[in-house]
Coordinates of C-alpha atoms in Angstrom, one line a residue:
X1311 CA 205.0 -36.4 -148.4
X1312 CA 208.0 -36.2 -146.1
X1313 CA 207.6 -36.3 -142.3
X1314 CA 209.0 -32.8 -142.0
X1315 CA 206.4 -31.5 -144.4
X1316 CA 203.7 -33.3 -142.5
X1317 CA 204.9 -31.7 -139.3
X1318 CA 205.2 -28.3 -141.0
X1319 CA 201.6 -28.8 -142.3
X1320 CA 200.3 -29.8 -138.7
X1321 CA 202.2 -26.8 -137.3
X1322 CA 200.6 -24.4 -139.8
X1323 CA 197.1 -25.8 -139.0
X1324 CA 197.7 -25.4 -135.3
X1325 CA 198.9 -21.8 -135.9
X1326 CA 195.8 -21.0 -137.9
X1327 CA 193.6 -22.5 -135.3
X1328 CA 195.5 -20.5 -132.6
X1329 CA 195.0 -17.2 -134.6
X1330 CA 191.3 -18.0 -135.2
X1331 CA 190.8 -18.6 -131.5
X1332 CA 192.7 -15.4 -130.6
X1333 CA 190.5 -13.6 -133.1
X1334 CA 187.2 -15.0 -131.8
X1335 CA 186.3 -11.6 -130.3
X1336 CA 187.1 -10.0 -133.6
X1337 CA 184.9 -12.4 -135.5
X1338 CA 182.0 -11.7 -133.3
X1339 CA 181.9 -8.0 -134.0
X1340 CA 183.5 -7.8 -137.5
X1341 CA 180.0 -7.3 -139.0
X1342 CA 178.8 -4.8 -136.4
X1343 CA 178.3 -1.1 -137.0
X1344 CA 178.9 1.7 -134.4
X1345 CA 177.7 5.3 -134.6
X1346 CA 178.8 8.4 -132.5
X1347 CA 176.0 10.8 -131.7
X1348 CA 177.5 14.1 -130.7
X1349 CA 175.6 17.3 -129.7
X1350 CA 178.2 19.9 -130.1
X1351 CA 181.5 20.6 -131.9
X1352 CA 182.2 24.2 -131.2
X1353 CA 185.4 24.0 -129.2
X1354 CA 188.9 22.4 -129.3
X1355 CA 187.9 19.6 -126.9
X1356 CA 185.0 18.4 -129.0
X1357 CA 187.2 18.6 -132.2
X1358 CA 189.9 16.5 -130.5
X1359 CA 187.2 14.1 -129.3
X1360 CA 185.8 13.7 -132.8
X1361 CA 189.3 13.3 -134.2
X1362 CA 190.1 10.5 -131.6
X1363 CA 186.9 8.7 -132.4
X1364 CA 187.7 8.9 -136.1
X1365 CA 191.1 7.6 -135.7
X1366 CA 190.1 4.7 -133.4
X1367 CA 187.2 3.8 -135.7
X1368 CA 189.2 3.8 -138.9
X1369 CA 191.8 1.6 -137.3
X1370 CA 189.2 -0.7 -136.0
X1371 CA 187.5 -1.0 -139.4
X1372 CA 190.7 -1.6 -141.2
X1373 CA 191.7 -4.3 -138.6
X1374 CA 188.3 -6.0 -139.2
X1375 CA 187.2 -5.4 -135.6
X1376 CA 184.0 -3.7 -136.7
X1377 CA 182.3 -3.1 -140.1
X1378 CA 181.7 0.7 -139.6
X1379 CA 182.4 3.5 -137.1
X1380 CA 180.6 6.7 -138.2
X1381 CA 180.4 10.0 -136.4
X1382 CA 177.5 12.5 -136.5
X1383 CA 177.2 15.9 -134.8
X1384 CA 173.9 17.8 -134.6
X1385 CA 174.0 21.3 -136.1
X1386 CA 172.5 22.8 -132.9
X1387 CA 173.0 21.8 -129.3
X1388 CA 169.3 20.7 -129.0
X1389 CA 168.2 17.6 -127.3
X1390 CA 165.1 17.3 -129.7
X1391 CA 167.5 17.3 -132.7
X1392 CA 169.8 14.8 -131.1
X1393 CA 166.8 12.5 -130.2
X1394 CA 165.8 12.6 -133.9
X1395 CA 169.4 11.8 -134.9
X1396 CA 169.4 8.7 -132.5
X1397 CA 166.0 7.6 -134.1
X1398 CA 167.6 7.9 -137.5
X1399 CA 170.5 5.7 -136.3
X1400 CA 168.0 3.0 -135.2
X1401 CA 166.5 3.1 -138.6
X1402 CA 169.9 2.8 -140.2
X1403 CA 170.5 -0.4 -138.4
X1404 CA 173.5 0.5 -136.3
X1405 CA 174.3 -2.1 -133.6
X1406 CA 175.6 0.4 -131.1
X1407 CA 175.4 4.1 -130.5
X1408 CA 178.1 5.9 -128.6
X1409 CA 176.6 9.1 -127.2
X1410 CA 177.7 12.4 -126.0
X1411 CA 174.4 13.8 -124.8
X1412 CA 172.9 17.3 -124.8
X1413 CA 170.9 16.5 -121.7
X1414 CA 171.1 13.7 -119.0
X1415 CA 167.4 13.2 -119.2
X1416 CA 165.8 14.7 -122.3
X1417 CA 167.2 12.0 -124.6
X1418 CA 166.0 9.1 -122.3
X1419 CA 163.1 8.4 -124.5
X1420 CA 165.2 8.1 -127.7
X1421 CA 167.8 6.0 -125.8
X1422 CA 165.0 3.6 -124.5
X1423 CA 163.8 3.3 -128.1
X1424 CA 167.3 2.3 -129.2
X1425 CA 167.6 -0.3 -126.4
X1426 CA 164.2 -1.7 -127.2
X1427 CA 165.3 -2.1 -130.9
X1428 CA 168.3 -4.1 -129.7
X1429 CA 170.9 -1.3 -130.0
X1430 CA 173.6 -1.0 -127.5
X1431 CA 173.9 2.6 -126.2
X1432 CA 177.1 3.8 -124.4
X1433 CA 177.0 7.4 -123.2
X1434 CA 180.2 9.2 -122.2
X1435 CA 181.2 12.7 -121.0
X1436 CA 177.6 14.1 -121.3
X1437 CA 175.9 11.0 -120.0
X1438 CA 172.3 9.9 -119.8
X1439 CA 170.3 8.5 -116.9
X1440 CA 168.2 5.9 -118.8
X1441 CA 169.0 2.7 -117.1
X1442 CA 169.4 0.6 -120.3
X1443 CA 172.4 2.8 -121.3
X1444 CA 176.0 2.5 -120.2
X1445 CA 177.8 5.5 -118.8
X1446 CA 181.5 6.5 -118.9
X1447 CA 182.5 9.7 -117.1
X1448 CA 185.0 11.2 -114.8
X1449 CA 183.9 12.3 -111.3
X1450 CA 183.1 15.8 -112.6
X1451 CA 181.8 16.9 -109.2
X1452 CA 185.2 15.9 -107.7
X1453 CA 186.9 17.8 -110.5
X1454 CA 185.0 20.9 -109.5
X1455 CA 185.7 20.5 -105.8
X1456 CA 189.4 19.9 -106.4
X1457 CA 189.7 23.4 -108.0
X1458 CA 188.5 25.0 -104.8
X1459 CA 190.6 22.7 -102.6
X1460 CA 193.6 23.8 -104.7
X1461 CA 192.8 27.5 -104.4
X1462 CA 192.5 27.0 -100.6
X1463 CA 196.1 25.8 -100.5
X1464 CA 197.4 28.7 -102.6
X1465 CA 195.1 31.4 -101.2
X1466 CA 194.5 30.5 -97.5
X1467 CA 193.1 33.9 -96.8
X1468 CA 190.3 33.3 -99.4
X1469 CA 188.5 36.0 -101.3
X1470 CA 186.2 36.5 -104.2
X1471 CA 185.8 33.9 -107.0
X1472 CA 184.4 34.1 -110.5
X1473 CA 182.8 30.8 -111.8
X1474 CA 182.9 30.1 -115.6
X1475 CA 180.3 27.5 -116.4
X1476 CA 180.1 25.3 -119.5
X1477 CA 177.3 24.4 -121.9
X1478 CA 173.9 24.9 -120.1
X1479 CA 171.8 21.9 -119.6
X1480 CA 174.5 19.4 -120.1
X1481 CA 175.4 16.8 -117.3
X1482 CA 179.0 17.9 -117.2
X1483 CA 178.2 21.6 -116.5
X1484 CA 175.8 20.7 -113.7
X1485 CA 178.2 18.4 -112.0
X1486 CA 181.4 20.5 -112.2
X1487 CA 179.4 23.5 -110.8
X1488 CA 177.9 21.3 -108.0
X1489 CA 181.5 20.3 -107.0
X1490 CA 182.7 23.9 -107.0
X1491 CA 179.9 25.0 -104.8
X1492 CA 180.5 22.0 -102.4
X1493 CA 184.2 23.1 -102.3
X1494 CA 183.2 26.7 -101.5
X1495 CA 180.8 25.5 -98.7
X1496 CA 183.8 23.6 -97.1
X1497 CA 186.1 26.6 -97.7
X1498 CA 184.0 29.5 -96.6
X1499 CA 186.8 31.9 -96.8
X1500 CA 185.8 32.1 -100.5
X1501 CA 182.7 33.6 -102.0
X1502 CA 181.5 33.2 -105.6
X1503 CA 180.7 36.8 -106.6
X1504 CA 179.8 36.1 -110.3
X1505 CA 179.0 33.3 -112.7
X1506 CA 178.9 33.2 -116.5
X1507 CA 178.5 30.5 -119.1
X1508 CA 181.6 30.2 -121.3
X1509 CA 180.3 27.2 -123.2
X1510 CA 183.8 25.6 -122.9
X1511 CA 184.9 28.0 -125.7
X1512 CA 187.6 30.7 -125.3
X1513 CA 185.8 33.4 -127.4
X1514 CA 182.5 32.9 -125.7
X1515 CA 184.1 32.9 -122.2
X1516 CA 186.2 36.1 -123.1
X1517 CA 183.0 38.0 -124.1
X1518 CA 181.0 36.7 -121.1
X1519 CA 183.7 37.7 -118.6
X1520 CA 184.2 41.0 -120.2
X1521 CA 180.6 41.7 -119.8
X1522 CA 180.4 40.9 -116.1
X1523 CA 183.8 42.2 -114.9
X1524 CA 182.8 45.9 -114.5
X1525 CA 180.2 44.9 -111.9
X1526 CA 182.6 42.7 -109.9
X1527 CA 184.8 43.6 -106.8
X1528 CA 188.4 42.3 -106.9
X1529 CA 188.6 38.7 -107.9
X1530 CA 191.4 36.5 -106.4
X1531 CA 190.5 33.2 -108.3
X1532 CA 188.6 31.8 -111.2
X1533 CA 187.1 28.4 -111.2
X1534 CA 186.4 27.0 -114.7
X1535 CA 185.3 24.0 -116.7
X1536 CA 187.9 23.8 -119.5
X1537 CA 188.3 25.7 -122.7
X1538 CA 187.5 29.0 -121.0
X1539 CA 190.7 29.9 -119.1
X1540 CA 192.6 31.7 -121.8
X1541 CA 189.6 33.7 -122.8
X1542 CA 189.1 34.7 -119.2
X1543 CA 192.7 35.8 -118.9
X1544 CA 192.3 37.9 -122.0
X1545 CA 189.2 39.6 -120.5
X1546 CA 191.0 40.5 -117.2
X1547 CA 193.9 41.9 -119.2
X1548 CA 191.7 44.0 -121.5
X1549 CA 189.9 45.4 -118.5
X1550 CA 193.3 46.4 -116.9
X1551 CA 192.7 44.2 -113.9
X1552 CA 195.3 42.0 -112.1
X1553 CA 195.4 38.4 -113.3
X1554 CA 193.7 36.2 -110.7
X1555 CA 194.7 32.6 -110.1
X1556 CA 192.8 30.9 -112.9
X1557 CA 192.4 27.1 -112.8
X1558 CA 192.8 25.9 -116.4
X1559 CA 191.3 23.1 -118.5
X1560 CA 194.2 21.5 -120.5
X1561 CA 193.7 23.4 -123.8
X1562 CA 196.9 24.1 -125.7
X1563 CA 196.2 27.9 -125.8
X1564 CA 195.7 27.9 -121.9
X1565 CA 198.9 25.8 -121.4
X1566 CA 201.0 28.1 -123.6
X1567 CA 199.6 31.2 -121.8
X1568 CA 200.5 29.5 -118.4
X1569 CA 204.0 28.7 -119.6
X1570 CA 204.4 32.3 -120.8
X1571 CA 203.1 33.8 -117.4
X1572 CA 205.3 31.4 -115.5
X1573 CA 208.4 32.5 -117.4
X1574 CA 207.5 36.1 -116.9
X1575 CA 206.3 36.2 -113.4
X1576 CA 206.5 32.7 -111.8
X1577 CA 202.7 32.3 -112.3
X1578 CA 201.6 29.0 -110.9
X1579 CA 198.3 27.2 -111.3
X1580 CA 196.6 23.9 -111.9
X1581 CA 194.9 22.4 -115.0
X1582 CA 192.5 19.6 -115.2
X1583 CA 189.9 18.1 -117.6
X1584 CA 188.5 14.8 -119.0
X1585 CA 190.6 13.6 -121.9
X1586 CA 188.8 13.9 -125.2
X1587 CA 190.2 10.3 -125.8
X1588 CA 187.3 9.1 -123.6
X1589 CA 185.5 8.8 -127.0
X1590 CA 187.9 6.0 -128.0
X1591 CA 187.2 4.3 -124.6
X1592 CA 183.4 4.5 -125.3
X1593 CA 183.9 2.9 -128.7
X1594 CA 185.9 0.0 -127.3
X1595 CA 183.4 -0.5 -124.5
X1596 CA 180.6 -0.7 -127.1
X1597 CA 182.7 -3.2 -129.1
X1598 CA 183.2 -5.3 -126.0
X1599 CA 179.4 -5.2 -125.1
X1600 CA 178.7 -6.3 -128.7
X1601 CA 181.3 -9.1 -128.3
X1602 CA 179.2 -10.5 -125.4
X1603 CA 181.4 -9.2 -122.6
X1604 CA 179.7 -8.5 -119.2
X1605 CA 180.2 -4.8 -118.7
X1606 CA 179.0 -2.9 -115.6
X1607 CA 176.6 0.0 -116.5
X1608 CA 178.8 2.7 -114.8
X1609 CA 182.4 3.2 -115.6
X1610 CA 184.6 5.9 -114.2
X1611 CA 187.9 7.2 -115.7
X1612 CA 190.4 9.5 -114.0
X1613 CA 190.6 13.1 -115.1
X1614 CA 193.8 14.3 -116.7
X1615 CA 195.7 16.7 -114.4
X1616 CA 198.6 19.0 -115.3
X1617 CA 200.7 20.6 -112.6
X1618 CA 203.6 23.1 -112.7
X1619 CA 206.0 20.1 -112.8
X1620 CA 204.3 18.5 -115.8
X1621 CA 203.4 21.6 -117.8
X1622 CA 206.3 21.6 -120.2
X1623 CA 205.9 17.9 -121.1
X1624 CA 202.1 18.3 -121.5
X1625 CA 202.6 21.4 -123.8
X1626 CA 205.2 19.7 -125.9
X1627 CA 202.8 16.8 -126.6
X1628 CA 199.7 18.9 -127.3
X1629 CA 199.2 20.2 -130.9
X1630 CA 198.5 23.8 -131.4
X1631 CA 194.8 24.6 -131.1
X1632 CA 194.1 21.3 -129.5
X1633 CA 193.9 19.9 -126.0
X1634 CA 196.0 17.5 -123.8
X1635 CA 194.8 14.0 -124.6
X1636 CA 195.0 10.3 -123.8
X1637 CA 193.7 7.8 -126.3
X1638 CA 192.4 4.5 -125.1
X1639 CA 193.1 1.1 -126.8
X1640 CA 191.1 -2.1 -126.5
X1641 CA 193.3 -3.3 -123.7
X1642 CA 192.7 -0.1 -121.8
X1643 CA 189.0 -0.6 -122.2
X1644 CA 189.3 -4.2 -120.9
X1645 CA 191.1 -2.8 -117.8
X1646 CA 188.6 -0.2 -117.1
X1647 CA 185.8 -2.8 -117.3
X1648 CA 187.7 -5.2 -115.1
X1649 CA 188.3 -2.4 -112.5
X1650 CA 184.6 -1.7 -112.4
X1651 CA 183.6 -5.3 -111.6

């Protein structure tokens, strides 16, 4: 054997060792199985969330990072049904459950069962309060308050507001509404004169707003939760009422409507929501916990905000029928974890 071949062989071994070392995290979780437990799929945000989880999971499986990444959605938005789904995942031997919960408290028993069985539980968006679980959320209360603070800059005289709420019983709905009411308490030139549940879906919101509008005085602003702004605008139009300042929630139909109104009448507003890609972040956080990483129990991500200046770019990058999104890679998850320490 020539010296050059020996050196080449040694270099190859060193390279293989280096790759093995770099992939040590991969090896630790390559046999692990992660499941998504989701309580609701009836709007564009949830569809985008499920799609992001699917894409992230499939890529991680094909890269050998994990053995499986399976998504399950309950047929009804019922905590009892989701608890049974979680118990089923424990029986199926999943190593981690990534959870978008129907209730912050009603699933705690099932979550505790999972933890006791050695299953890692990472809740996101609709988070749970059970201490053994991890939580990933935006500051939803701040998101609600920011809507009212924005309206105060645009409508300093104040006036009547209509509040569109989300899916009843879910952490997200309670928190955004809490923030909105805090904002109104600080900006008392505004008064909430009506409140309906739009379930974060345009058709539900349109019907609910159409039902309450005849009983309402003039409304200057609408505070929302996302997935309800376009339906709200349609209801006002159908009722022959002036279009109020509607805060939007990053859905493509809302952004398109906004752009059309801007072009027609210089309409200006704000749009903000949690990115559905938070599901990919939850997936990678679960993978990192399974890999032995020390991860703080509470992680916060910024909400995705679209302004008049960024509207065209956001609209161009959002597929029709979907929602403005940001997907998180493994390195993003590592950064979020590091920032929380």
